[in-house]
Amino acid sequence: MLHLKTLPSQAGNSCAAHCTEIAVSGFDIRAPRPQVFVEGTLWNTIKWQNADLPPVPLGGNHPLVAANNSSPIRVRNYVNAQPGRTGRILYDAAQKDVCLQLAQATNRADYNALFTNLIQPASNGGMPRNLRADTFYNCAFMMFRGPSPVSAQEMGFHNILIAKDGNTVKYYNPNESQPVWRNDVGWRTLRYQNSGAHSYVWSGIAIEIT
């Protein structure tokens, strides 16, 4: 049995950190660590670093670093450093292709290179079609303005936490004004989220947390 906890709405691009803390703390009754820890120590630990990424031709920070985005590889390493927890990067190449078809054309090649050259080689296996019971999945989604995904409205990536609690699948979006756990409505594509302001398509990348 999982303990499905919540935190206040995320600040900045700290979604992956929120999802990680909710998952790591979700196997017992303790409260999640406070938001100041999640958006400080934890987030700083899992952000992409320039050393993780191909050099920028003109120097300076890689765009993922400049945007304070989180690395699935660093999330996995953080989870594995927590007592009793195990993190694995899981990858769905077919879903990646579905997602990339919805990316803005100017971003598609860069996203594909990131997935194919960095994340997929570091993955631990394929994402199961049927999620494992009592397991969290910290999932990277492509985010869109508007109630349904349209390429012209692509905004980059956002992490949403999926959980299979017993036989029940739920999802948790940390950028809601008051985040709550919601019943699964077909979690790979989430329409009419944030009161219709956003929609999300799963990228094919997840960190399984047990």
Backbone as ProteinMPNN parsed JSONL, in Angstrom:
{"seq_chain_A": "MLHLKTLPSQAGNSCAAHCTEIAVSGFDIRAPRPQVFVEGTLWNTIKWQNADLPPVPLGGNHPLVAANNSSPIRVRNYVNAQPGRTGRILYDAAQKDVCLQLAQATNRADYNALFTNLIQPASNGGMPRNLRADTFYNCAFMMFRGPSPVSAQEMGFHNILIAKDGNTVKYYNPNESQPVWRNDVGWRTLRYQNSGAHSYVWSGIAIEIT", "coords_chain_A": {"N_chain_A": [[0.842, -1.197, 0.0], [0.544, 2.182, -0.887], [1.355, 5.493, 0.33], [-0.219, 8.248, -0.435], [0.845, 11.301, -0.795], [0.983, 14.932, -0.554], [2.261, 18.146, -1.641], [2.587, 21.752, -1.338], [1.899, 23.866, -4.241], [4.316, 23.803, -6.882], [7.328, 25.799, -7.196], [8.907, 27.649, -9.769], [10.785, 25.562, -12.024], [10.581, 23.166, -10.571], [9.256, 20.746, -10.663], [10.048, 17.998, -11.031], [11.508, 17.55, -8.716], [9.525, 17.849, -6.725], [7.876, 15.65, -7.426], [9.682, 13.572, -6.976], [10.205, 13.698, -4.17], [7.614, 13.266, -3.122], [7.242, 10.654, -3.988], [9.451, 9.21, -2.852], [8.884, 9.508, -0.149], [6.571, 8.107, 0.026], [6.171, 5.512, 0.95], [5.802, 5.039, 3.577], [4.463, 6.357, 6.68], [5.503, 8.83, 7.258], [5.716, 12.411, 6.989], [6.192, 14.277, 3.919], [9.394, 15.789, 3.246], [9.973, 19.295, 3.925], [8.856, 21.995, 1.737], [10.881, 23.876, 1.346], [13.207, 22.355, 1.523], [12.773, 20.592, -0.629], [12.737, 22.303, -2.85], [15.187, 23.37, -2.658], [17.742, 21.835, -1.563], [17.123, 19.223, -2.655], [16.215, 19.728, -5.317], [18.442, 21.086, -6.388], [20.245, 18.993, -6.398], [19.354, 17.293, -8.413], [19.269, 18.674, -10.803], [20.118, 19.173, -14.273], [23.557, 19.341, -15.207], [26.19, 21.188, -16.79], [28.308, 19.482, -17.375], [27.051, 17.078, -17.855], [26.081, 17.155, -20.387], [26.162, 17.73, -24.011], [28.685, 20.033, -25.196], [27.956, 23.527, -25.492], [28.003, 25.263, -28.536], [28.863, 28.03, -28.609], [29.771, 28.376, -26.085], [29.042, 28.94, -22.544], [26.038, 28.263, -20.609], [24.302, 25.203, -21.119], [21.053, 24.995, -22.635], [19.244, 23.397, -21.094], [20.389, 23.488, -18.599], [20.38, 26.234, -18.099], [17.651, 26.611, -17.884], [17.084, 25.393, -15.517], [16.287, 22.711, -15.514], [15.542, 19.256, -14.734], [17.461, 16.257, -14.493], [16.798, 12.985, -15.58], [18.658, 10.995, -15.029], [20.097, 11.973, -12.843], [17.971, 12.151, -11.052], [17.371, 9.422, -10.711], [19.804, 8.618, -9.511], [19.677, 10.059, -7.138], [17.391, 8.93, -5.912], [18.276, 6.291, -5.541], [20.13, 6.704, -3.566], [18.666, 7.021, -1.304], [17.648, 5.59, 1.76], [16.481, 2.301, 1.514], [15.144, 2.667, -0.89], [14.66, 2.284, -4.444], [15.558, 3.318, -7.649], [14.812, 3.355, -11.121], [15.459, 4.091, -14.509], [13.075, 4.014, -16.976], [12.038, 3.313, -20.313], [10.198, 4.1, -23.217], [10.221, 3.657, -26.433], [8.406, 3.806, -28.558], [6.397, 5.467, -27.534], [7.934, 7.748, -27.17], [8.298, 8.523, -29.84], [5.661, 9.17, -30.537], [5.278, 11.382, -28.881], [7.289, 13.156, -29.821], [6.374, 13.796, -32.343], [4.563, 15.721, -31.783], [5.98, 17.838, -30.919], [7.243, 21.211, -31.3], [8.484, 21.965, -34.517], [11.034, 23.095, -34.663], [12.221, 22.245, -32.347], [12.345, 19.524, -32.403], [14.531, 17.884, -33.338], [16.556, 18.393, -31.448], [15.338, 17.47, -29.086], [15.02, 14.77, -29.752], [17.684, 13.965, -29.979], [18.539, 14.319, -27.334], [16.937, 12.409, -25.99], [17.6, 10.002, -27.349], [20.409, 9.821, -27.441], [21.376, 10.352, -24.864], [19.552, 9.732, -22.697], [18.14, 7.28, -23.269], [20.349, 5.372, -23.598], [21.188, 5.298, -20.949], [19.172, 4.101, -19.632], [17.285, 1.653, -17.712], [15.673, -0.283, -18.734], [12.598, -1.312, -20.395], [9.439, 0.417, -20.271], [6.735, -0.961, -18.559], [3.637, -2.008, -20.009], [1.459, -2.559, -18.393], [1.346, -1.159, -15.351], [3.427, -1.657, -12.456], [2.213, -2.876, -9.354], [1.848, -0.886, -6.386], [3.83, 1.089, -6.85], [5.692, 3.949, -7.825], [5.917, 6.273, -10.549], [7.905, 8.61, -11.836], [7.336, 10.791, -14.186], [8.308, 12.246, -17.276], [6.688, 14.661, -19.107], [5.598, 16.135, -22.191], [4.579, 19.463, -22.399], [1.773, 21.548, -23.072], [0.203, 24.604, -24.082], [-3.232, 25.21, -23.614], [-6.246, 23.148, -23.899], [-5.917, 20.749, -25.326], [-3.272, 18.859, -26.862], [-1.254, 20.611, -29.127], [1.068, 21.203, -31.661], [2.062, 23.829, -32.134], [1.716, 25.011, -29.703], [3.456, 23.932, -27.919], [5.407, 23.708, -24.93], [7.728, 22.734, -23.821], [9.044, 20.596, -21.221], [7.586, 18.793, -18.447], [7.245, 17.386, -15.229], [5.164, 14.81, -14.031], [3.687, 12.826, -11.549], [2.996, 9.434, -11.502], [1.133, 6.864, -10.002], [0.652, 3.516, -9.011], [-1.423, 2.291, -6.895], [-1.951, -0.443, -5.188], [-4.325, -1.848, -7.18], [-5.103, 0.448, -8.394], [-4.687, 3.2, -10.492], [-3.313, 6.415, -10.317], [-2.724, 9.971, -10.724], [-0.528, 12.771, -10.169], [-0.146, 16.144, -10.326], [2.2, 18.508, -9.919], [2.092, 21.245, -10.49], [-0.422, 22.287, -10.191], [-2.71, 24.629, -8.688], [-3.505, 23.851, -6.162], [-2.205, 21.044, -5.524], [-3.403, 17.722, -6.001], [-4.117, 14.202, -5.718], [-5.318, 12.493, -8.531], [-7.784, 10.478, -10.178], [-6.924, 8.079, -12.671], [-7.185, 8.979, -16.083], [-6.446, 7.954, -18.466], [-3.466, 8.174, -18.61], [-1.268, 8.667, -20.275], [-1.813, 10.626, -22.149], [-2.897, 13.658, -21.17], [-5.553, 15.663, -21.093], [-7.226, 18.872, -20.874], [-6.216, 19.896, -18.428], [-5.21, 21.69, -15.414], [-7.46, 23.376, -15.096], [-8.199, 23.494, -17.778], [-6.211, 24.983, -18.936], [-3.842, 23.776, -19.732], [-2.325, 20.932, -21.371], [-0.947, 17.584, -21.611], [1.513, 15.285, -22.813], [2.889, 12.131, -22.448], [6.385, 11.582, -22.5], [7.689, 9.189, -22.889], [9.626, 8.632, -21.077], [10.426, 7.611, -17.826], [11.014, 7.543, -14.297], [11.094, 4.841, -12.397], [10.082, 4.195, -9.118], [10.622, 2.421, -6.258]], "CA_chain_A": [[0.0, 0.0, 0.0], [1.276, 3.441, -0.936], [0.819, 6.641, 1.054], [-0.25, 9.267, -1.482], [0.995, 12.576, -0.092], [0.977, 16.126, -1.397], [3.006, 19.334, -1.246], [2.046, 22.944, -2.006], [2.248, 24.015, -5.652], [5.744, 23.991, -7.148], [7.883, 27.077, -7.632], [9.847, 27.462, -10.862], [10.755, 24.272, -12.728], [10.925, 22.157, -9.568], [8.269, 19.666, -10.703], [10.662, 16.68, -10.824], [11.866, 17.452, -7.303], [8.288, 17.57, -5.989], [7.466, 14.269, -7.685], [10.643, 12.674, -6.343], [9.989, 13.667, -2.727], [6.332, 12.613, -2.861], [7.419, 9.218, -4.184], [10.377, 8.649, -1.862], [8.226, 9.494, 1.161], [5.255, 7.495, -0.109], [6.136, 4.111, 1.338], [5.542, 4.969, 5.005], [3.521, 7.39, 7.112], [6.145, 10.111, 7.552], [5.373, 13.521, 6.105], [7.272, 14.675, 3.006], [10.243, 16.869, 3.716], [9.314, 20.571, 3.613], [9.058, 22.539, 0.407], [12.168, 24.572, 1.277], [14.192, 21.315, 1.214], [12.505, 20.047, -1.962], [13.089, 23.288, -3.867], [16.565, 23.762, -2.418], [18.699, 20.733, -1.599], [16.767, 18.139, -3.572], [16.198, 20.215, -6.706], [19.821, 21.351, -6.805], [20.922, 17.713, -6.595], [18.884, 16.562, -9.598], [19.305, 19.493, -12.022], [21.169, 18.96, -15.258], [24.783, 20.121, -15.124], [26.832, 21.272, -18.104], [29.165, 18.304, -17.58], [26.21, 15.955, -18.274], [25.479, 17.462, -21.679], [27.119, 18.162, -25.049], [29.066, 21.445, -25.064], [27.271, 24.536, -26.286], [29.022, 25.757, -29.482], [29.395, 29.355, -28.282], [30.068, 28.422, -24.664], [27.932, 29.274, -21.657], [25.232, 27.166, -20.094], [23.377, 24.468, -21.978], [19.683, 25.461, -22.362], [18.615, 22.644, -19.998], [20.972, 24.006, -17.355], [19.88, 27.598, -17.921], [16.237, 26.547, -17.509], [16.962, 24.661, -14.238], [15.58, 21.456, -15.715], [16.048, 18.124, -13.958], [17.991, 15.129, -15.246], [16.342, 11.669, -15.11], [19.795, 10.23, -14.509], [20.363, 12.475, -11.497], [16.841, 11.733, -10.206], [17.611, 8.015, -10.355], [20.909, 8.529, -8.552], [19.179, 10.565, -5.847], [16.495, 7.914, -5.328], [19.073, 5.134, -5.095], [20.876, 7.089, -2.364], [17.752, 7.098, -0.17], [17.562, 4.267, 2.395], [15.358, 1.43, 1.197], [14.478, 3.014, -2.153], [15.315, 1.92, -5.691], [15.106, 4.049, -8.824], [15.225, 2.838, -12.428], [14.939, 4.821, -15.663], [12.388, 3.161, -17.937], [11.994, 4.013, -21.599], [9.242, 3.579, -24.196], [10.624, 4.304, -27.677], [7.225, 4.11, -29.368], [5.758, 6.647, -26.959], [8.809, 8.88, -27.484], [8.0, 8.965, -31.197], [4.348, 9.829, -30.473], [5.487, 12.683, -28.252], [8.102, 14.041, -30.649], [5.57, 14.283, -33.458], [3.791, 16.868, -31.303], [6.894, 18.932, -30.562], [7.487, 22.213, -32.322], [9.456, 21.438, -35.481], [12.374, 23.62, -34.365], [12.747, 21.575, -31.158], [12.246, 18.064, -32.517], [15.834, 17.227, -33.461], [17.258, 18.491, -30.168], [14.691, 16.563, -28.144], [15.325, 13.397, -30.137], [19.081, 13.708, -29.619], [18.589, 14.175, -25.879], [16.347, 11.122, -25.607], [18.243, 8.846, -27.98], [21.849, 9.759, -27.198], [21.732, 10.472, -23.446], [18.669, 9.1, -21.716], [17.904, 5.868, -23.57], [21.485, 4.507, -23.24], [21.322, 5.216, -19.492], [17.956, 3.528, -19.039], [17.392, 0.314, -17.113], [14.746, -1.218, -19.355], [11.391, -0.783, -20.999], [8.292, 0.729, -19.416], [5.688, -1.976, -18.738], [2.316, -1.49, -20.385], [0.696, -2.636, -17.148], [2.227, -0.667, -14.303], [3.604, -2.525, -11.291], [1.452, -2.468, -8.177], [2.562, -0.23, -5.29], [5.017, 1.656, -7.48], [5.585, 5.312, -8.358], [6.617, 6.565, -11.801], [8.149, 10.044, -12.005], [7.284, 10.783, -15.645], [8.501, 13.486, -18.03], [5.64, 14.915, -20.091], [5.617, 17.361, -22.967], [3.522, 20.351, -21.897], [1.187, 22.391, -24.105], [-0.851, 25.558, -23.737], [-4.528, 24.844, -24.159], [-6.818, 21.916, -23.353], [-5.474, 19.578, -26.082], [-1.922, 19.096, -27.367], [-1.059, 21.128, -30.484], [2.505, 21.477, -31.782], [2.385, 25.258, -32.037], [1.57, 25.431, -28.31], [4.372, 23.153, -27.079], [6.093, 24.558, -23.965], [8.828, 22.039, -23.164], [8.748, 19.392, -20.449], [7.057, 18.946, -17.095], [7.111, 16.083, -14.585], [3.934, 14.425, -13.343], [3.906, 11.564, -10.832], [1.985, 8.395, -11.673], [1.236, 5.839, -8.964], [-0.281, 2.391, -8.985], [-1.652, 1.962, -5.484], [-2.71, -1.677, -5.357], [-4.733, -1.964, -8.573], [-5.652, 1.741, -8.804], [-3.711, 4.13, -11.044], [-3.635, 7.821, -10.086], [-1.649, 10.882, -11.119], [-0.322, 13.948, -9.316], [0.472, 17.217, -11.095], [2.649, 19.447, -8.888], [1.924, 22.659, -10.812], [-1.77, 22.755, -9.907], [-2.715, 25.629, -7.617], [-3.541, 23.017, -4.958], [-2.033, 19.702, -6.083], [-4.107, 16.593, -5.399], [-4.081, 12.963, -6.492], [-6.509, 12.354, -9.368], [-7.969, 9.165, -10.786], [-6.389, 7.972, -14.024], [-8.119, 9.189, -17.192], [-5.606, 7.667, -19.619], [-2.432, 9.1, -18.151], [-0.248, 8.979, -21.286], [-2.221, 11.923, -22.707], [-3.76, 14.323, -20.197], [-6.189, 16.854, -21.67], [-8.052, 19.714, -19.998], [-5.599, 19.989, -17.109], [-5.069, 23.069, -14.903], [-8.721, 24.054, -15.467], [-8.232, 23.652, -19.222], [-5.123, 25.844, -19.423], [-2.724, 22.993, -20.238], [-2.448, 19.501, -21.659], [0.35, 16.93, -21.46], [1.716, 13.995, -23.472], [4.042, 11.466, -21.866], [7.54, 11.575, -23.392], [8.288, 7.856, -22.959], [10.668, 8.539, -20.046], [9.923, 7.557, -16.453], [11.849, 6.95, -13.257], [10.333, 3.946, -11.527], [10.556, 4.325, -7.736], [10.069, 1.371, -5.395]], "C_chain_A": [[0.876, 1.245, 0.0], [0.592, 4.489, -0.067], [0.919, 7.843, 0.107], [-0.305, 10.644, -0.838], [0.992, 13.73, -1.079], [1.917, 17.168, -0.806], [2.277, 20.548, -1.819], [2.529, 23.015, -3.456], [3.729, 24.341, -5.826], [6.071, 25.446, -7.449], [8.88, 26.797, -8.746], [9.667, 26.12, -11.547], [11.077, 23.106, -11.793], [10.004, 20.95, -9.585], [8.884, 18.293, -10.424], [11.064, 16.479, -9.372], [10.643, 17.161, -6.447], [7.869, 16.112, -6.175], [8.388, 13.276, -6.988], [10.398, 12.573, -4.845], [8.679, 12.985, -2.366], [6.478, 11.098, -2.982], [8.308, 8.6, -3.104], [9.726, 8.544, -0.49], [6.928, 8.694, 1.17], [5.144, 6.044, 0.289], [5.96, 3.934, 2.848], [4.701, 6.183, 5.396], [4.174, 8.737, 7.392], [5.694, 11.17, 6.554], [6.5, 13.75, 5.106], [8.153, 15.738, 3.649], [9.691, 18.206, 3.215], [9.708, 21.11, 2.237], [10.408, 23.248, 0.276], [13.296, 23.58, 0.999], [14.027, 20.838, -0.23], [12.993, 21.005, -3.046], [14.487, 23.877, -3.668], [17.488, 22.574, -2.621], [18.362, 19.697, -2.654], [16.848, 18.61, -5.025], [17.611, 20.477, -7.21], [20.593, 20.066, -7.099], [20.563, 17.067, -7.922], [18.879, 17.398, -10.881], [20.4, 19.015, -12.978], [22.37, 19.861, -14.951], [25.441, 20.139, -16.509], [27.701, 20.051, -18.404], [28.376, 17.086, -18.059], [25.861, 16.014, -19.751], [26.525, 17.826, -22.717], [27.459, 19.637, -24.893], [28.217, 22.342, -25.963], [28.288, 25.181, -27.216], [29.645, 27.096, -29.112], [29.741, 29.495, -26.802], [28.853, 28.806, -23.846], [27.158, 28.038, -21.25], [24.411, 26.516, -21.201], [21.964, 24.949, -21.657], [18.985, 24.701, -21.232], [19.124, 23.116, -18.639], [20.415, 25.395, -17.069], [18.43, 27.614, -17.459], [16.001, 25.825, -16.185], [16.133, 23.394, -14.377], [16.288, 20.314, -14.994], [16.42, 16.959, -14.861], [17.406, 13.814, -14.719], [17.46, 10.841, -14.504], [20.117, 10.668, -13.088], [19.203, 12.171, -10.542], [17.04, 10.29, -9.768], [18.712, 7.888, -9.318], [20.48, 9.0, -7.164], [18.31, 9.512, -5.168], [17.302, 6.743, -4.779], [19.914, 5.437, -3.866], [19.986, 7.182, -1.127], [17.565, 5.716, 0.44], [16.292, 3.514, 1.998], [14.688, 1.676, -0.134], [15.342, 2.587, -3.343], [14.709, 2.721, -6.831], [15.655, 3.421, -10.094], [14.647, 3.743, -13.508], [14.336, 3.812, -16.636], [12.061, 3.985, -19.18], [11.001, 3.313, -22.524], [9.51, 4.305, -25.512], [9.43, 4.656, -28.549], [6.507, 5.351, -28.849], [6.604, 7.894, -27.193], [8.487, 9.424, -28.867], [6.651, 9.673, -31.273], [4.519, 11.25, -29.948], [6.226, 13.639, -29.183], [7.338, 14.552, -31.863], [4.754, 15.517, -33.074], [4.678, 18.035, -30.896], [6.906, 19.982, -31.662], [8.621, 21.73, -33.223], [10.882, 21.886, -35.167], [13.016, 22.928, -33.166], [12.944, 20.073, -31.355], [13.599, 17.37, -32.556], [16.606, 17.266, -32.146], [16.661, 17.546, -29.145], [15.053, 15.105, -28.467], [16.76, 13.039, -29.775], [19.229, 13.503, -28.115], [18.077, 12.806, -25.447], [17.209, 9.957, -26.078], [19.705, 8.699, -27.574], [22.229, 9.769, -25.725], [20.859, 9.61, -22.546], [18.44, 7.617, -22.014], [19.109, 4.989, -23.248], [21.672, 4.34, -21.732], [20.15, 4.52, -18.836], [18.203, 2.104, -18.55], [16.436, -0.69, -17.727], [13.52, -0.514, -19.894], [10.295, -0.547, -19.984], [7.216, -0.335, -19.62], [4.366, -1.333, -19.142], [1.389, -1.49, -19.183], [1.63, -2.271, -16.003], [2.28, -1.636, -13.131], [2.811, -1.98, -10.107], [2.38, -1.856, -7.136], [3.901, 0.339, -5.752], [4.706, 3.076, -7.95], [6.393, 5.412, -9.653], [6.697, 8.08, -11.958], [8.358, 10.268, -13.503], [7.499, 12.178, -16.228], [7.439, 13.575, -19.12], [6.008, 16.135, -20.917], [4.384, 18.174, -22.589], [3.074, 21.289, -23.022], [0.247, 23.421, -23.478], [-2.151, 25.089, -24.369], [-4.971, 23.466, -23.722], [-6.418, 20.641, -24.076], [-4.128, 19.874, -26.727], [-1.906, 19.487, -28.838], [0.389, 21.592, -30.593], [2.862, 22.941, -31.569], [2.352, 25.765, -30.605], [2.468, 24.64, -27.356], [5.23, 24.076, -26.221], [7.337, 23.905, -23.35], [8.325, 20.892, -22.318], [8.374, 19.707, -19.001], [6.888, 17.556, -16.503], [5.798, 15.952, -13.842], [4.171, 13.046, -12.744], [2.708, 10.636, -11.043], [2.203, 7.357, -10.57], [0.228, 4.736, -9.232], [-0.357, 1.898, -7.555], [-2.55, 0.741, -5.444], [-3.029, -1.848, -6.829], [-5.229, -0.64, -9.151], [-4.539, 2.666, -9.278], [-4.205, 5.558, -10.821], [-2.467, 8.683, -10.57], [-1.695, 12.145, -10.28], [0.452, 14.978, -10.111], [0.897, 18.327, -10.141], [2.478, 20.919, -9.237], [0.478, 23.135, -10.696], [-1.726, 23.759, -8.749], [-2.795, 24.967, -6.249], [-3.428, 21.563, -5.417], [-2.765, 18.631, -5.279], [-3.858, 15.363, -6.274], [-5.407, 12.807, -7.226], [-6.568, 10.953, -9.969], [-7.513, 9.172, -12.237], [-7.488, 8.151, -15.066], [-7.418, 8.858, -18.522], [-4.365, 8.521, -19.53], [-1.396, 9.442, -19.212], [-0.553, 10.268, -22.046], [-3.248, 12.529, -21.759], [-4.275, 15.623, -20.805], [-6.955, 17.607, -20.586], [-7.52, 19.723, -18.562], [-5.469, 21.458, -16.701], [-6.265, 23.919, -15.338], [-8.781, 24.368, -16.962], [-7.092, 24.466, -19.797], [-4.007, 25.056, -20.104], [-3.155, 21.563, -20.57], [-1.038, 18.917, -21.704], [0.363, 15.604, -22.214], [2.993, 13.379, -22.909], [5.149, 11.308, -22.912], [8.109, 10.184, -23.658], [9.386, 7.644, -21.939], [10.027, 8.55, -18.674], [11.017, 7.054, -15.534], [10.928, 6.141, -12.364], [10.942, 4.012, -10.132], [9.847, 3.292, -6.884], [10.825, 1.373, -4.079]], "O_chain_A": [[1.823, 1.355, 0.779], [-0.597, 4.386, 0.232], [2.003, 8.381, -0.12], [-1.361, 11.097, -0.395], [0.998, 13.524, -2.293], [2.314, 17.09, 0.357], [1.432, 20.392, -2.7], [3.459, 22.307, -3.843], [4.317, 25.061, -5.02], [5.221, 26.218, -7.891], [9.62, 25.816, -8.681], [8.555, 25.6, -11.645], [11.769, 22.166, -12.185], [9.97, 20.196, -8.613], [8.315, 17.505, -9.669], [10.974, 15.368, -8.85], [10.701, 16.326, -5.545], [7.548, 15.423, -5.208], [7.931, 12.256, -6.47], [10.384, 11.47, -4.3], [8.628, 12.209, -1.412], [5.915, 10.347, -2.186], [7.952, 7.581, -2.513], [9.987, 7.596, 0.251], [6.258, 8.609, 2.198], [4.134, 5.4, 0.004], [5.968, 2.807, 3.344], [4.276, 6.949, 4.532], [3.48, 9.695, 7.73], [5.337, 10.858, 5.418], [7.655, 13.45, 5.409], [7.696, 16.497, 4.502], [9.012, 18.245, 2.189], [10.732, 20.738, 1.663], [11.015, 23.221, -0.795], [14.253, 23.926, 0.306], [15.006, 20.696, -0.963], [13.587, 20.581, -4.038], [14.913, 24.763, -4.408], [17.963, 22.336, -3.731], [19.216, 19.33, -3.461], [17.478, 17.961, -5.859], [17.939, 20.124, -8.343], [21.486, 20.052, -7.946], [21.386, 16.359, -8.502], [18.52, 16.886, -11.942], [21.449, 18.525, -12.56], [22.213, 20.993, -14.494], [25.265, 19.211, -17.3], [27.814, 19.635, -19.557], [28.961, 16.155, -18.613], [25.392, 15.024, -20.314], [27.647, 18.19, -22.367], [26.599, 20.422, -24.494], [27.817, 21.947, -27.058], [29.344, 25.612, -26.752], [30.85, 27.276, -29.287], [29.977, 30.603, -26.319], [27.761, 28.98, -24.386], [27.574, 26.91, -21.515], [23.897, 27.188, -22.096], [21.692, 25.283, -20.505], [18.211, 25.298, -20.483], [18.382, 23.14, -17.657], [20.026, 25.699, -15.941], [18.018, 28.517, -16.731], [14.856, 25.659, -15.766], [15.371, 23.039, -13.478], [17.477, 20.397, -14.687], [15.765, 16.711, -15.873], [17.504, 13.547, -13.521], [17.233, 10.071, -13.571], [20.38, 9.832, -12.223], [19.428, 11.955, -9.351], [16.894, 9.97, -8.588], [18.575, 7.137, -8.352], [20.867, 8.42, -6.149], [18.479, 9.237, -3.98], [17.038, 6.263, -3.677], [20.367, 4.514, -3.189], [20.485, 7.397, -0.022], [17.342, 4.753, -0.294], [15.18, 4.026, 2.129], [13.749, 0.963, -0.485], [16.569, 2.537, -3.263], [13.487, 2.795, -6.963], [16.812, 3.005, -10.144], [13.479, 4.124, -13.438], [15.006, 2.872, -17.065], [11.837, 5.193, -19.102], [10.971, 2.085, -22.603], [9.076, 5.443, -25.689], [9.435, 5.693, -29.213], [6.061, 6.189, -29.633], [6.061, 8.981, -27.393], [8.41, 10.638, -29.058], [6.509, 10.663, -31.991], [3.97, 12.201, -30.506], [5.836, 14.799, -29.321], [7.632, 15.64, -32.361], [4.309, 16.268, -33.942], [4.176, 19.109, -30.562], [6.614, 19.681, -32.819], [9.599, 21.155, -32.746], [11.831, 21.134, -35.385], [14.231, 23.015, -32.985], [13.631, 19.426, -30.564], [13.794, 16.365, -31.872], [17.241, 16.28, -31.771], [17.395, 16.887, -28.409], [15.353, 14.315, -27.572], [17.024, 11.929, -29.314], [19.96, 12.616, -27.675], [18.707, 12.126, -24.636], [17.512, 9.043, -25.31], [20.188, 7.584, -27.383], [23.286, 9.255, -25.359], [21.369, 8.845, -21.728], [18.535, 6.785, -21.112], [18.916, 3.924, -22.662], [22.251, 3.349, -21.286], [20.126, 4.36, -17.615], [19.18, 1.452, -18.918], [16.387, -1.839, -17.287], [13.415, 0.712, -19.856], [10.227, -1.225, -18.959], [6.822, -0.587, -20.759], [4.022, -0.248, -18.673], [0.628, -0.545, -18.973], [2.589, -2.989, -15.721], [1.313, -2.343, -12.847], [2.75, -0.77, -9.89], [3.541, -2.246, -7.013], [4.946, 0.11, -5.143], [3.602, 3.364, -8.411], [7.406, 4.735, -9.829], [5.687, 8.747, -12.184], [9.428, 9.971, -14.033], [6.945, 13.161, -15.737], [7.309, 12.676, -19.951], [6.649, 17.06, -20.419], [3.283, 17.635, -22.476], [3.888, 21.76, -23.816], [-0.416, 23.147, -22.478], [-2.172, 24.631, -25.511], [-4.159, 22.686, -23.224], [-6.556, 19.553, -23.517], [-3.863, 21.016, -27.102], [-2.467, 18.793, -29.686], [0.882, 22.298, -29.714], [3.847, 23.256, -30.902], [2.895, 26.831, -30.313], [2.273, 24.669, -26.141], [5.724, 25.097, -26.7], [7.939, 24.477, -22.442], [7.308, 20.277, -22.638], [8.778, 20.717, -18.425], [6.438, 16.641, -17.193], [5.375, 16.857, -13.123], [4.793, 12.192, -13.376], [1.562, 11.01, -10.795], [3.342, 7.019, -10.25], [-0.907, 4.996, -9.63], [0.523, 1.185, -7.072], [-3.761, 0.849, -5.638], [-2.119, -1.98, -7.648], [-5.723, -0.606, -10.278], [-3.565, 2.894, -8.561], [-5.362, 5.875, -11.097], [-1.365, 8.183, -10.797], [-2.738, 12.535, -9.756], [1.581, 14.722, -10.528], [0.04, 19.026, -9.601], [2.694, 21.774, -8.379], [0.176, 24.271, -11.063], [-0.806, 23.731, -7.932], [-2.219, 25.466, -5.282], [-4.444, 20.917, -5.672], [-2.749, 18.634, -4.048], [-3.441, 15.48, -7.426], [-6.478, 12.964, -6.64], [-5.54, 10.329, -10.233], [-7.697, 10.161, -12.947], [-8.568, 7.568, -14.963], [-7.758, 9.415, -19.566], [-4.214, 9.485, -20.28], [-0.694, 10.441, -19.059], [0.364, 10.929, -22.534], [-4.334, 11.98, -21.57], [-3.513, 16.569, -21.004], [-7.285, 17.06, -19.534], [-8.281, 19.576, -17.606], [-5.601, 22.356, -17.533], [-6.11, 25.019, -15.87], [-9.345, 25.385, -17.365], [-7.003, 24.63, -21.013], [-3.301, 25.594, -20.957], [-4.188, 21.071, -20.116], [-0.056, 19.651, -21.819], [-0.639, 14.89, -22.254], [4.046, 14.016, -22.893], [4.886, 10.947, -24.059], [8.929, 10.017, -24.56], [10.018, 6.588, -21.925], [9.182, 9.397, -18.384], [11.849, 6.239, -15.933], [10.084, 6.695, -11.66], [12.157, 3.9, -9.97], [8.619, 3.285, -6.795], [10.528, 0.568, -3.195]]}, "name": "protein", "num_of_chains": 1, "seq": "MLHLKTLPSQAGNSCAAHCTEIAVSGFDIRAPRPQVFVEGTLWNTIKWQNADLPPVPLGGNHPLVAANNSSPIRVRNYVNAQPGRTGRILYDAAQKDVCLQLAQATNRADYNALFTNLIQPASNGGMPRNLRADTFYNCAFMMFRGPSPVSAQEMGFHNILIAKDGNTVKYYNPNESQPVWRNDVGWRTLRYQNSGAHSYVWSGIAIEIT"}
